[in-house]
Short mmCIF file of C-alpha atoms in Angstrom, two decimals:
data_model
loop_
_atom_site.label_atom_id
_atom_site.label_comp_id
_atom_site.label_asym_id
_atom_site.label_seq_id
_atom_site.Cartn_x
_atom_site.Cartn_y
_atom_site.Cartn_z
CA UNK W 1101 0.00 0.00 0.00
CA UNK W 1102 2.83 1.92 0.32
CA UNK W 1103 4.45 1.58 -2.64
CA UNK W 1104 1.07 3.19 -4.47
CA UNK W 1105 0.33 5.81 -1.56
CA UNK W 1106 3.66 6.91 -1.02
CA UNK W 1107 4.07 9.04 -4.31
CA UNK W 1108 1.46 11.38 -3.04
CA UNK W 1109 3.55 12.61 -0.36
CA UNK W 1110 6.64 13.17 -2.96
CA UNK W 1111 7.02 16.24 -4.64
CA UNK W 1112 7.79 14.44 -7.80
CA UNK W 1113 4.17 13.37 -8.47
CA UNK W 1114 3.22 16.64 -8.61
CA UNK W 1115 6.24 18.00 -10.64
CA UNK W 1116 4.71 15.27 -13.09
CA UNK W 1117 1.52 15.93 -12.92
CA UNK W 1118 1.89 20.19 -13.80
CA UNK W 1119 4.34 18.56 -16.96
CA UNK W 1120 0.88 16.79 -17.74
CA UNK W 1121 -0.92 19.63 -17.38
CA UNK W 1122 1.18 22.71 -19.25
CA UNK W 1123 2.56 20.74 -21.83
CA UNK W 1124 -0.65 21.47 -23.80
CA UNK W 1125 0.14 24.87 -24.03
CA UNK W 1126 3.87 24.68 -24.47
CA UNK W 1127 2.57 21.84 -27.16
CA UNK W 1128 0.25 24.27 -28.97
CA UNK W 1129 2.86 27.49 -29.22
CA UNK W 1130 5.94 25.43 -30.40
CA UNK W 1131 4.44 23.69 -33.14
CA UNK W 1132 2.47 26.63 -34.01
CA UNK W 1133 5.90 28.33 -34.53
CA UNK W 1134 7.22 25.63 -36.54
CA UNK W 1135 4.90 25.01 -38.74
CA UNK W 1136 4.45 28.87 -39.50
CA UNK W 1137 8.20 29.34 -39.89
CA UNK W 1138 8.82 26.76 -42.17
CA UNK W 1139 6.59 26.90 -43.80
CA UNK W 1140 7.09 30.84 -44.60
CA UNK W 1141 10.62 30.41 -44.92
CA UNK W 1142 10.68 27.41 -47.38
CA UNK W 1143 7.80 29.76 -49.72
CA UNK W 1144 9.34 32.52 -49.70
CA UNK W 1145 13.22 30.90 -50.80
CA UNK W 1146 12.50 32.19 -53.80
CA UNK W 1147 13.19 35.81 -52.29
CA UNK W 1148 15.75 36.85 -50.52
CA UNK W 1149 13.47 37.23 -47.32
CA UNK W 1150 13.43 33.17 -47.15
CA UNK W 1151 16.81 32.12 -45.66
CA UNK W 1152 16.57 34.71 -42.75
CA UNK W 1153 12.80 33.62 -42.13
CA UNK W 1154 14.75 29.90 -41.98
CA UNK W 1155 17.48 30.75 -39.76
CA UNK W 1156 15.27 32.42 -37.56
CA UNK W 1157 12.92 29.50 -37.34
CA UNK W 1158 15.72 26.61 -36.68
CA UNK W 1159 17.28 29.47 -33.90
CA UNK W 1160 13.81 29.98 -32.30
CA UNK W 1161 13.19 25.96 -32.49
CA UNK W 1162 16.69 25.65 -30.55
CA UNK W 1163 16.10 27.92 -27.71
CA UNK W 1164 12.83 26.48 -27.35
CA UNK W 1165 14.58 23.00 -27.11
CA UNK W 1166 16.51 24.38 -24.67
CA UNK W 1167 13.40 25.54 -22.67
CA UNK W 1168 12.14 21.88 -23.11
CA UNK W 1169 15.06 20.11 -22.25
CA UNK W 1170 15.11 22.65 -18.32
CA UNK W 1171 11.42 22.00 -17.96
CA UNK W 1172 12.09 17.86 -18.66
CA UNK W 1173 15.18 17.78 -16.36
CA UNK W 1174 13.46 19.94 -13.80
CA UNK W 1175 9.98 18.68 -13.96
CA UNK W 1176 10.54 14.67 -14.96
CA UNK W 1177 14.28 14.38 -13.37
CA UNK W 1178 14.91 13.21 -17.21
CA UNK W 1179 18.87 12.53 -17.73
CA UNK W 1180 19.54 15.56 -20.17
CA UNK W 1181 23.34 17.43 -20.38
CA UNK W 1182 22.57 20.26 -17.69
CA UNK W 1183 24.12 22.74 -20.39
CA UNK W 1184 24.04 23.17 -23.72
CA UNK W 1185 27.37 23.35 -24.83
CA UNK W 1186 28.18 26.61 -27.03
CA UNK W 1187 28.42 26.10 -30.59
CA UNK W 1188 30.99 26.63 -32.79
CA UNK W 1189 29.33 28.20 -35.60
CA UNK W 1190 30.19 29.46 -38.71
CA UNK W 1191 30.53 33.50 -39.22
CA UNK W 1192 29.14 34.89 -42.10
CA UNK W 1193 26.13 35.26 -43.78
CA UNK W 1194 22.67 33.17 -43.51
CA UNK W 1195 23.51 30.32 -45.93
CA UNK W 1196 26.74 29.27 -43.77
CA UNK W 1197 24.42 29.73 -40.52
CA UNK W 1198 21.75 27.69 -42.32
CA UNK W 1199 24.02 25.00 -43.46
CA UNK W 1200 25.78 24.37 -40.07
CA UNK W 1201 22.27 24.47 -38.15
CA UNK W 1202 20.85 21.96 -40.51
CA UNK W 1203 23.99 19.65 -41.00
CA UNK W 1204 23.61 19.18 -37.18
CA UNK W 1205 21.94 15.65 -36.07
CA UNK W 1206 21.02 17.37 -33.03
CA UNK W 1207 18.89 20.41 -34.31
CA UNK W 1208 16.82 17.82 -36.23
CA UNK W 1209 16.26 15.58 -33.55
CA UNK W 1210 15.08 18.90 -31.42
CA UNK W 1211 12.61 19.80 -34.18
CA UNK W 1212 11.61 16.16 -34.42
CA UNK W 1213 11.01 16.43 -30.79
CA UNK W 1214 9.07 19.66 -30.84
CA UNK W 1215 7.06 18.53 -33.60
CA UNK W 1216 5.58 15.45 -31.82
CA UNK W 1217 5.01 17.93 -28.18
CA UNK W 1218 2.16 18.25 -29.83
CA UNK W 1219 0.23 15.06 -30.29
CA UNK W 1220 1.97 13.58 -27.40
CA UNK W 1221 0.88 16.93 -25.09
CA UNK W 1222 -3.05 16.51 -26.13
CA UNK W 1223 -2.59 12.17 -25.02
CA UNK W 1224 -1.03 13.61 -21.60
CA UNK W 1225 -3.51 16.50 -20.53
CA UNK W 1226 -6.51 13.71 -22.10
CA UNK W 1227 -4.84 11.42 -19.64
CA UNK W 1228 -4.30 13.89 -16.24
CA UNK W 1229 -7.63 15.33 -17.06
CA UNK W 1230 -9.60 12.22 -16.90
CA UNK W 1231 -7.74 10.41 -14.33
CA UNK W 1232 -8.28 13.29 -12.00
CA UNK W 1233 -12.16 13.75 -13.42
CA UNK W 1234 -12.75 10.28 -12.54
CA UNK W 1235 -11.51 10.25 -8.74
CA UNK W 1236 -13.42 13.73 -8.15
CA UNK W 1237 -16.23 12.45 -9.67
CA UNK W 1238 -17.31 9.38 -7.86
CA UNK W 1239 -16.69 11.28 -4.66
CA UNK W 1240 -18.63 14.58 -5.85
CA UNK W 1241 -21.13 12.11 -7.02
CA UNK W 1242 -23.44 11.68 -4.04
CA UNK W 1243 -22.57 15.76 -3.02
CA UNK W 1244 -24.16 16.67 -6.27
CA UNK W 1245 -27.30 14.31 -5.96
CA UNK W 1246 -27.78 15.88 -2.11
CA UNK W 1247 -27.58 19.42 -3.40
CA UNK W 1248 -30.31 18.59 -6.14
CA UNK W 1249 -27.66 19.29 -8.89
CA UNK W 1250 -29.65 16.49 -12.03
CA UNK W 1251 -26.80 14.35 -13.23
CA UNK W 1252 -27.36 11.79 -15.90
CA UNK W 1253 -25.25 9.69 -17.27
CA UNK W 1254 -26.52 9.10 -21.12
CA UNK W 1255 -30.56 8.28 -20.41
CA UNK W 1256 -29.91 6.92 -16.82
CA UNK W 1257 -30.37 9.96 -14.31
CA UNK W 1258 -29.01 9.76 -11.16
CA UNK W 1259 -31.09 10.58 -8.52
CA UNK W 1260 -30.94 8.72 -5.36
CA UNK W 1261 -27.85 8.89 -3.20
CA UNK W 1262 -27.87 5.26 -2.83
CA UNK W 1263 -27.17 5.60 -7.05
CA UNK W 1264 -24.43 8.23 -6.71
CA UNK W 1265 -22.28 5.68 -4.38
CA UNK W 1266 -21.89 3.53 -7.24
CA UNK W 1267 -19.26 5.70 -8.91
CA UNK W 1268 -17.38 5.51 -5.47
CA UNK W 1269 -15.40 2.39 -5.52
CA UNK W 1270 -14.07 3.27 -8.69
CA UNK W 1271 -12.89 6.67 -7.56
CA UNK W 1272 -11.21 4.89 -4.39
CA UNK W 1273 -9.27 2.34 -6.65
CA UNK W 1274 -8.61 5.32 -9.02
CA UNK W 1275 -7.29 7.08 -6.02
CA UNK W 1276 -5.09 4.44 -5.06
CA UNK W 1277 -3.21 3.68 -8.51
CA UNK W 1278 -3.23 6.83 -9.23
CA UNK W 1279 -0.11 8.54 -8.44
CA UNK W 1280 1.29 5.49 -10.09
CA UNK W 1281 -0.69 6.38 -12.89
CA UNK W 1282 0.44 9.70 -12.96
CA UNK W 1283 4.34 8.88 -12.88
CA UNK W 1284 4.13 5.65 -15.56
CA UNK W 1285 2.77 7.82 -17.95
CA UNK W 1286 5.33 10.75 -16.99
CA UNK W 1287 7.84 7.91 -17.71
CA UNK W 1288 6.84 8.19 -21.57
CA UNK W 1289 7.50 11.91 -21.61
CA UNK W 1290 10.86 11.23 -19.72
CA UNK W 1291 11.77 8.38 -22.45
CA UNK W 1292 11.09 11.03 -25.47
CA UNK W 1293 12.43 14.01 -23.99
CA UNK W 1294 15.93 11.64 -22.62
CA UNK W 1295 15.81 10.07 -26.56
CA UNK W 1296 15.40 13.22 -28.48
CA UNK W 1297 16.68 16.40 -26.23
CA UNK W 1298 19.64 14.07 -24.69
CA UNK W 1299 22.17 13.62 -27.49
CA UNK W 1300 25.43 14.84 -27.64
CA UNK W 1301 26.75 15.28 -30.99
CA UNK W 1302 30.45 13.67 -31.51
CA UNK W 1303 32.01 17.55 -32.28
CA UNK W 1304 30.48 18.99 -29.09
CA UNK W 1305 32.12 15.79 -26.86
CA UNK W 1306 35.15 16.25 -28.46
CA UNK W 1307 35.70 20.63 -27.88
CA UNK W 1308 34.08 19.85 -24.28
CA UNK W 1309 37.32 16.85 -23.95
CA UNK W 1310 39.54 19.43 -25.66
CA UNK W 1311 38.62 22.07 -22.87
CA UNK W 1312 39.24 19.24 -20.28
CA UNK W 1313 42.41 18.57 -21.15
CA UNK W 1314 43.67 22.24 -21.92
CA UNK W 1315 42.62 22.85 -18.18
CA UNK W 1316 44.26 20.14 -17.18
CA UNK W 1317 47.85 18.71 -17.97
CA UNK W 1318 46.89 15.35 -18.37
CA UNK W 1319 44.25 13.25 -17.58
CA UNK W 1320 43.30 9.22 -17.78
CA UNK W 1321 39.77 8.52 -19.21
CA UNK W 1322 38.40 8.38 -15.95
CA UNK W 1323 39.43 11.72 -14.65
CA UNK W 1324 37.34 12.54 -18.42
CA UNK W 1325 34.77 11.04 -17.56
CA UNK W 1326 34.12 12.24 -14.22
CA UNK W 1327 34.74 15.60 -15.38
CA UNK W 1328 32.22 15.62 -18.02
CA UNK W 1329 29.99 14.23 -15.99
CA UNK W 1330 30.48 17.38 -13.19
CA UNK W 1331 29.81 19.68 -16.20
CA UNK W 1332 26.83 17.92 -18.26
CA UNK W 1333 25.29 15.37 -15.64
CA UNK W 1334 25.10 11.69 -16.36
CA UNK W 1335 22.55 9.80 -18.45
CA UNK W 1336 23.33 7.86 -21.76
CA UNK W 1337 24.03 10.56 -23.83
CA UNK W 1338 27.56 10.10 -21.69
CA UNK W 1339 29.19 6.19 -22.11
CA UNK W 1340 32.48 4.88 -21.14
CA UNK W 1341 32.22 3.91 -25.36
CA UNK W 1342 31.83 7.24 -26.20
CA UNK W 1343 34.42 8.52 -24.31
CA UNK W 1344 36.65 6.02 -25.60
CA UNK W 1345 35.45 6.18 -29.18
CA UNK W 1346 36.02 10.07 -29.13
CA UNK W 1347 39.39 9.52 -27.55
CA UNK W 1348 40.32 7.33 -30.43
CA UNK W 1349 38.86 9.93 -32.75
CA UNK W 1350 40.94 12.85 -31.58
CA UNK W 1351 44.31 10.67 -30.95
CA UNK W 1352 43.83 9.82 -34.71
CA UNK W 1353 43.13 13.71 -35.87
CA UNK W 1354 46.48 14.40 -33.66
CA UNK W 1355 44.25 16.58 -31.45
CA UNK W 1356 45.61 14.25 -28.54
CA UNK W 1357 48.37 12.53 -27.61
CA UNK W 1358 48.71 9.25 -25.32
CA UNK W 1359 51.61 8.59 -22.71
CA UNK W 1360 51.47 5.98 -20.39
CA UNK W 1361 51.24 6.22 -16.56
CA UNK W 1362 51.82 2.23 -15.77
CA UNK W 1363 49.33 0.38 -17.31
CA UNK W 1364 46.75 3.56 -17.68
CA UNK W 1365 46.47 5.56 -20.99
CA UNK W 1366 47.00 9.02 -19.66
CA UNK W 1367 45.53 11.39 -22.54
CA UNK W 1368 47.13 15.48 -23.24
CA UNK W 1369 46.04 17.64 -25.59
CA UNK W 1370 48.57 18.03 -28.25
CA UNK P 1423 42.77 -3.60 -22.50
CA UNK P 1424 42.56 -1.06 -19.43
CA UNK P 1425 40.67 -0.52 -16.81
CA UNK P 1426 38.18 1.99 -19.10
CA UNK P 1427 38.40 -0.28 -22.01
CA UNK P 1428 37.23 -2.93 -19.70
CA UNK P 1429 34.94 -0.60 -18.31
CA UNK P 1430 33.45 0.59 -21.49
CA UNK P 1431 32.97 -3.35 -22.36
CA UNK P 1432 30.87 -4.07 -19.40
CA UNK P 1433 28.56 -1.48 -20.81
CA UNK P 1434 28.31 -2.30 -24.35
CA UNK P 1435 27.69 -5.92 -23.42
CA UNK P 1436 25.26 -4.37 -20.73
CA UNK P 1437 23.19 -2.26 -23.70
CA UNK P 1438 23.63 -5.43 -25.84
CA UNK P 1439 22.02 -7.62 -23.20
CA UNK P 1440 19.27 -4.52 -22.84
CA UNK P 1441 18.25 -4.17 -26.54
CA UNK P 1442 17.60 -7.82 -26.81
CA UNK P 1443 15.47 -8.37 -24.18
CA UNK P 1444 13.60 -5.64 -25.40
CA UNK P 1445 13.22 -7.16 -28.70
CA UNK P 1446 12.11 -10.90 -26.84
CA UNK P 1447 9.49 -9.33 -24.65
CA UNK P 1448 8.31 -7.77 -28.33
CA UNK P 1449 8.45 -10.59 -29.63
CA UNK P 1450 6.27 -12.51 -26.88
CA UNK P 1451 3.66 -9.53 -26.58
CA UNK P 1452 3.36 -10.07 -30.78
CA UNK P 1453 3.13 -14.06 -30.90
CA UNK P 1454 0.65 -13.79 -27.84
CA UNK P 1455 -1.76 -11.33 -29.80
CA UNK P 1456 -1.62 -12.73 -32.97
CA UNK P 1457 -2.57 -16.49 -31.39
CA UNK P 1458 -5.39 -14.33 -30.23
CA UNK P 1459 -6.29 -13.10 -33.22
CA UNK P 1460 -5.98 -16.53 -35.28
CA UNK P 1461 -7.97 -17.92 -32.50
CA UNK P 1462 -10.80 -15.07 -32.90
CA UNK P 1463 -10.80 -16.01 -36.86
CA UNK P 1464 -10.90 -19.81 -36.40
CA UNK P 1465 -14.08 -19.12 -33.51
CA UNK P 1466 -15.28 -17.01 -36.22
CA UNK P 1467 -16.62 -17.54 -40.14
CA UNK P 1468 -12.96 -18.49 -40.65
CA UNK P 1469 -13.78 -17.29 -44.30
CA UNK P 1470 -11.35 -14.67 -45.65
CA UNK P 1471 -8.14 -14.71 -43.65
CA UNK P 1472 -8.05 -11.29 -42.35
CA UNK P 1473 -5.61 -12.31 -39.50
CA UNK P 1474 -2.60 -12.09 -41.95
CA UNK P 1475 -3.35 -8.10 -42.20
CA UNK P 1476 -1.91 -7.73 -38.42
CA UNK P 1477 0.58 -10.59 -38.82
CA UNK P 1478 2.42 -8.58 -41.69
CA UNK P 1479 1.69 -5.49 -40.51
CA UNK P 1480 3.53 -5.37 -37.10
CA UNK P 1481 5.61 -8.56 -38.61
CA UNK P 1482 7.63 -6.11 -40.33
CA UNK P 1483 8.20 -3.56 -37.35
CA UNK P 1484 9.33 -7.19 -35.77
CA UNK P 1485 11.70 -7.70 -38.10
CA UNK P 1486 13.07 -4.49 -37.96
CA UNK P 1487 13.55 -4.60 -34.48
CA UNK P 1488 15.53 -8.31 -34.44
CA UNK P 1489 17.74 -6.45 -37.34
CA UNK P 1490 17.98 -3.36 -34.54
CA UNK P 1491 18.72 -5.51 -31.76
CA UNK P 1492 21.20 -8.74 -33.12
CA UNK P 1493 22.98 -6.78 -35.97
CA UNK P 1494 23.19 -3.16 -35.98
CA UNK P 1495 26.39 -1.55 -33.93
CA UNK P 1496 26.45 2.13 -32.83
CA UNK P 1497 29.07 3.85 -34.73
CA UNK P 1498 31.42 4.53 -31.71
CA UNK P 1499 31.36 0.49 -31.19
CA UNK P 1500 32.50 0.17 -34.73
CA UNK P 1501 35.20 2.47 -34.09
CA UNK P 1502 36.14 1.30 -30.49
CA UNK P 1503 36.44 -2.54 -32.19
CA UNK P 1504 38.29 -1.55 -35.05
CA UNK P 1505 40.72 0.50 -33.01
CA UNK P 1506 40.98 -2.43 -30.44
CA UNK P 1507 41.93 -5.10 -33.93
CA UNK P 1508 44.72 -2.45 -35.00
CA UNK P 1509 46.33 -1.90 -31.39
CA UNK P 1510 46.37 -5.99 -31.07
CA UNK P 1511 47.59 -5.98 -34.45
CA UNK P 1512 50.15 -3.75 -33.79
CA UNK P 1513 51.26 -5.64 -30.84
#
């Protein structure tokens, strides 16, 4: 009993539950955006009014990713790098902006993201909505029926308080579960919000390792790893393989070199 | 192989391990449902087979998910093995 009560008296539930709630809205704005600023920008590439509309749209569609991916690690505890790390963009004019925002796996996977808020916002306020409809209802039920209020439920009318009790046991099971409830389906916004707002593009690890090692005059891949995981938090978008595999990567581009402190790789930047 | 190599082994195997259970507990929720559903048709006029519409249907997702789980690598394992074959190499 616990185990199904005991979320009600964490803050957590809660935090899930307002996600639930406001992601309608968030939902509603963002894709509004999106849709309106492609969808200007790729009509009017014909004129010279197009690429800025563009490059405005993928910036906006970024910072609102970034908004996302506080609210998720705030509001869901979803494992998301706490920063973003800065870009290294291109200067010059909108096409070389354009290009390196849209040659970047993660902007996509941000827009992907925003793009489904949407649908996936309207299944999570249907859901809080009705879950918390249902438990008020079986206990407002027989409150309603005493205060004369005429309920009906398609052609059956509920008139007798003896009638409005039948709702109850439903409400009291709904009660139960549902903080459970509540935090399962939070779990599917944590899973799409950790799979499309938590990746960590291969140039960004490798700068943030560079800066690492600049700071510091040698380090083994653990000292890496914990450091990266001070700076960005820890979640899968940081693995001991992807440490290792950008290691490899930047020891082949001569960005690093390897000496050896016993048996330990101990990595410098070159 | 050092400690991180051996490290970062443990948690390929780990994800490995992860992916295919995934794909075996897909597997069983799919077989279960479409024994349902063949059952439902045989109970039923058992005329036209319309049981093969779901079979294909989320038989191809199925497949694509064995193909996800048993043969596809992530790049940086690619990289990590090939790097580990030249370094015994060079040894």
């Amino acid at each position: 009993m616990r185990w199904l009560l005991g979320p009600y008296t964490e803050a957590r539930t809660y935090r899930v539950a307002a996600y639930l709630l406001v992601g309608l809205a968030f939902g509603v704005f963002e894709f509004t955006v999106l849709v309106t600023g492609f969808s200007l920008g790729v009509g009017l590439l014909v004129t010279i009014i197009g690429l800025p509309v563009l490059v405005a749209t993928f910036l906006v569609a970024r910072s609102l990713a970034t908004m996302e991916r506080r609210l998720a690690r705030s509001w869901l505890d979803a494992p998301l790098p706490r920063r973003r790390l800065a870009q290294h963009e291109p200067n010059g004019f909108f096409w070389a902006r354009l290009r390196s925002l849209t040659t970047t796996p993660r902007t996509w996977s941000e827009v992907a993201f925003l793009m489904l808020r949407l649908p996936m916002a309207v299944l999570d306020f249907t859901f809080i909505t009705a879950l918390i409809s249902a438990i008020l209802g079986g206990f407002a039920q027989p409150f309603l029926v005493a205060a004369g209020v005429d309920t009906r439920i398609g052609t059956w009318s509920i008139d007798t308080i003896a009638e409005s009790l039948i709702f109850l046991p439903f409400s009291l099971v709904l009660l139960v579960v549902g903080a459970r409830l509540i935090l399962g389906w939070g779990e599917l916004s944590r899973r799409m919000a950790a799979h499309f707002l938590g990746r960590l593009d291969a140039t960004e690890l490798k700068h943030e390792i560079l800066d690492i090692l600049a700071r510091t005059e040698g380090a083994d891949a653990f000292r890496i790893l914990d450091e990266l995981g001070l700076r960005l938090g820890h979640g899968s978008f940081l693995t001991p393989t992807r440490v290792e595999a950008t290691l490899i990567a930047l020891q082949s581009s001569g960005h690093v070199t390897v000496s050896r402190d016993g048996s330990r790789p101990v990595f410098a930047a070159a | 192989m050092d400690e991180f190599g051996e490290l970062a082994l443990r948690e390929r195997e780990a994800r490995r391990i992860a992916r295919r259970q995934w794909f075996w507990l897909h597997l069983a929720v799919f077989a279960t449902l479409q024994v349902f559903l063949y059952v439902v048709w045989a109970l039923g006029s058992a005329s036209y087979p319309w049981f093969i519409f779901p079979l294909f249907g989320w038989g191809i997702p199925i497949a694509a998910h064995a193909v996800y789980a048993f043969v596809v690598q992530d790049a940086e394992e690619i990289m990590v093995q090939r790097a580990m074959r030249e370094g015994g190499e060079q040894e």
